[in-house]
Amino acid sequence: MTTSLVTGCAGFIGSHVVDACLDRGDRVIGVDEVTDYYDVGQKRSNIEGARSNDRFEYLEVDINDMPLDLLDDVDVIYHQAGQPGVRSSWRDQFDEYVQRNVSATQRLLEAAVQRGVERFVYASSSSLYGNAERYPVDETMRPQPFSPYGVTKLAAEHLCSLYGGNFGLSTVSLRYFTVYGPRQRPDMATYRLFEAALNGTPFPLFGTGDQLRDFTYVGDVVRANLLAGEADVEPGLVVNIAGGGQCSMHELIALAEEVSGRSIQIDRLDPERGDVGRTGALTDRARELLRWEPQVALREGLERQYEWHLSRR
């Protein structure tokens, strides 16, 4: 039986990874600090089902403090934990991003080397591309983060590659592009859109609304993680994980209105520091090396997310 460690196990993506690992028969150790970045009740509800499974062991602890003997029998680490959000990563909050995105990753990598973990899958981010010189981006392009958050995600990704190159630790970094779907964080655009539709409250639109995003359904991201945990690849691999189609914020708002059958009020706000004008990725490397490609179209994924919003009311 494979033993998988999932960090950030109560979060949006991490909780789905836990469920997928349990569904395929793994023993799963879940670690989550359960910070108050957003509603801790939502986080705990994400893992209610997993906690009823006798193959799931849960620890509510900071990675920087957790007992490292947890890794003694672990085969694969799915490192989903981190401090999210571009807009909050400035000024005096930057220390939190360094501790949770960089220091925690380095500690986990060291422990993985010492305990002979077979594969380390890291949740990286499209934020490290910043405002790219051309689109769609591929993994060979020079990273140029446009926010402190992006800087910390890039630093942690570099650490993964360094531990692969220096110690032979088999690491795979997955660069996620705008993940959406059930259990999404409340600070993310799609969540806010559907809640605005249901509550009749304004949706905060930063900037012109012409920003383009490459949206990726959470189920596709989870599948990429499981494939990355098993694929025969060289240590230090970096891979884009993207939905494959760009959509502007104006188009997303229109889609959310169609899916919900409700009109959405817009509260127009100034652009936020750190927000890029566009994202979009080539996923040829994921297709070739992981045998992965996106399967869920944006409208279908939005319908699934909207059903989740309705189920919580």
Short mmCIF file of C-alpha atoms in Angstrom, two decimals, residues 151-284:
data_model
loop_
_atom_site.label_atom_id
_atom_site.label_comp_id
_atom_site.label_asym_id
_atom_site.label_seq_id
_atom_site.Cartn_x
_atom_site.Cartn_y
_atom_site.Cartn_z
CA VAL A 151 8.88 35.44 -5.51
CA THR A 152 8.33 33.00 -2.64
CA LYS A 153 6.70 30.38 -4.89
CA LEU A 154 9.64 30.64 -7.29
CA ALA A 155 12.15 30.34 -4.44
CA ALA A 156 10.47 27.18 -3.20
CA GLU A 157 10.36 25.75 -6.71
CA HIS A 158 14.08 26.43 -7.10
CA LEU A 159 14.68 24.58 -3.83
CA CYS A 160 12.85 21.56 -5.21
CA SER A 161 15.05 21.58 -8.31
CA LEU A 162 18.20 22.05 -6.20
CA TYR A 163 17.38 19.08 -3.99
CA GLY A 164 16.75 17.08 -7.14
CA GLY A 165 20.08 18.07 -8.67
CA ASN A 166 22.21 17.79 -5.53
CA PHE A 167 20.66 14.86 -3.69
CA GLY A 168 18.77 13.00 -6.40
CA LEU A 169 15.44 13.63 -4.67
CA SER A 170 12.78 12.97 -7.28
CA THR A 171 10.89 16.28 -7.35
CA VAL A 172 8.17 17.48 -9.71
CA SER A 173 6.92 21.08 -9.56
CA LEU A 174 3.47 21.72 -11.02
CA ARG A 175 2.82 25.32 -12.04
CA TYR A 176 -0.93 25.77 -11.47
CA PHE A 177 -2.89 28.27 -13.55
CA THR A 178 -5.96 29.84 -11.85
CA VAL A 179 -7.56 26.80 -10.26
CA TYR A 180 -11.33 26.84 -9.67
CA GLY A 181 -14.04 24.39 -8.64
CA PRO A 182 -15.76 23.07 -5.48
CA ARG A 183 -14.12 24.07 -2.16
CA GLN A 184 -12.45 27.11 -3.75
CA ARG A 185 -11.04 29.73 -1.38
CA PRO A 186 -13.39 32.66 -0.62
CA ASP A 187 -10.83 35.23 -1.80
CA MET A 188 -10.80 33.83 -5.34
CA ALA A 189 -12.77 35.37 -8.21
CA THR A 190 -15.07 32.48 -9.13
CA TYR A 191 -16.11 31.97 -5.50
CA ARG A 192 -16.86 35.67 -5.13
CA LEU A 193 -18.85 35.71 -8.37
CA PHE A 194 -21.19 32.91 -7.36
CA GLU A 195 -21.65 34.27 -3.84
CA ALA A 196 -22.42 37.69 -5.31
CA ALA A 197 -24.99 36.07 -7.61
CA LEU A 198 -26.65 34.18 -4.76
CA ASN A 199 -26.57 36.99 -2.18
CA GLY A 200 -27.30 39.93 -4.47
CA THR A 201 -24.10 41.66 -3.33
CA PRO A 202 -21.59 43.44 -5.59
CA PHE A 203 -18.64 41.56 -7.08
CA PRO A 204 -15.35 43.49 -6.65
CA LEU A 205 -13.79 43.83 -10.10
CA PHE A 206 -10.20 45.05 -9.93
CA GLY A 207 -9.02 46.91 -13.01
CA THR A 208 -10.72 47.02 -16.39
CA GLY A 209 -12.01 43.45 -16.51
CA ASP A 210 -9.99 42.81 -19.68
CA GLN A 211 -7.45 40.72 -17.75
CA LEU A 212 -7.06 37.24 -19.28
CA ARG A 213 -6.76 34.08 -17.20
CA ASP A 214 -6.12 30.45 -18.08
CA PHE A 215 -8.65 28.69 -15.82
CA THR A 216 -7.99 25.11 -14.67
CA TYR A 217 -10.55 22.83 -13.03
CA VAL A 218 -9.51 21.42 -9.66
CA GLY A 219 -10.17 17.82 -10.71
CA ASP A 220 -7.71 18.20 -13.56
CA VAL A 221 -5.13 19.60 -11.13
CA VAL A 222 -5.63 16.65 -8.78
CA ARG A 223 -5.17 14.19 -11.63
CA ALA A 224 -1.92 15.97 -12.55
CA ASN A 225 -0.69 15.48 -8.99
CA LEU A 226 -1.39 11.75 -8.98
CA LEU A 227 0.30 11.31 -12.36
CA ALA A 228 3.28 13.36 -11.17
CA GLY A 229 3.53 11.08 -8.14
CA GLU A 230 4.05 8.05 -10.37
CA ALA A 231 5.62 9.18 -13.67
CA ASP A 232 9.13 8.06 -14.65
CA VAL A 233 10.80 11.46 -14.91
CA GLU A 234 14.13 13.09 -14.10
CA PRO A 235 14.51 14.87 -10.71
CA GLY A 236 13.74 18.57 -10.76
CA LEU A 237 11.02 18.49 -13.43
CA VAL A 238 8.89 21.65 -13.81
CA VAL A 239 5.52 21.38 -15.59
CA ASN A 240 2.71 23.79 -16.51
CA ILE A 241 -0.78 22.65 -15.48
CA ALA A 242 -3.35 24.81 -17.26
CA GLY A 243 -6.86 24.50 -18.61
CA GLY A 244 -5.79 25.44 -22.12
CA GLY A 245 -8.12 28.34 -22.88
CA GLN A 246 -8.02 32.00 -21.92
CA CYS A 247 -11.01 33.91 -20.63
CA SER A 248 -11.33 37.57 -19.69
CA MET A 249 -12.90 38.65 -16.42
CA HIS A 250 -15.81 40.18 -18.38
CA GLU A 251 -16.36 36.83 -20.08
CA LEU A 252 -16.13 35.00 -16.76
CA ILE A 253 -18.76 37.29 -15.24
CA ALA A 254 -21.09 36.62 -18.18
CA LEU A 255 -20.56 32.86 -17.82
CA ALA A 256 -21.25 33.01 -14.07
CA GLU A 257 -24.50 34.86 -14.79
CA GLU A 258 -25.53 32.22 -17.33
CA VAL A 259 -24.70 29.32 -15.03
CA SER A 260 -26.43 30.85 -12.00
CA GLY A 261 -29.33 32.39 -13.93
CA ARG A 262 -28.82 35.60 -11.97
CA SER A 263 -27.44 39.02 -12.76
CA ILE A 264 -24.31 40.11 -10.88
CA GLN A 265 -23.69 43.65 -9.66
CA ILE A 266 -20.18 44.97 -10.33
CA ASP A 267 -18.15 47.14 -7.97
CA ARG A 268 -15.35 48.57 -10.08
CA LEU A 269 -12.09 49.08 -8.20
CA ASP A 270 -8.57 50.19 -9.03
CA PRO A 271 -6.07 47.54 -10.20
CA GLU A 272 -4.31 45.75 -7.37
CA ARG A 273 -0.52 45.72 -7.07
CA GLY A 274 0.93 42.42 -8.17
CA ASP A 275 -1.96 41.42 -10.44
CA VAL A 276 -0.78 40.55 -13.94
CA GLY A 277 -2.69 41.41 -17.09
CA ARG A 278 -2.66 37.94 -18.57
CA THR A 279 -1.90 34.27 -17.98
CA GLY A 280 -1.85 31.44 -20.50
CA ALA A 281 0.28 28.33 -20.86
CA LEU A 282 1.48 25.63 -23.18
CA THR A 283 1.08 22.17 -21.62
CA ASP A 284 3.03 20.07 -24.12
#
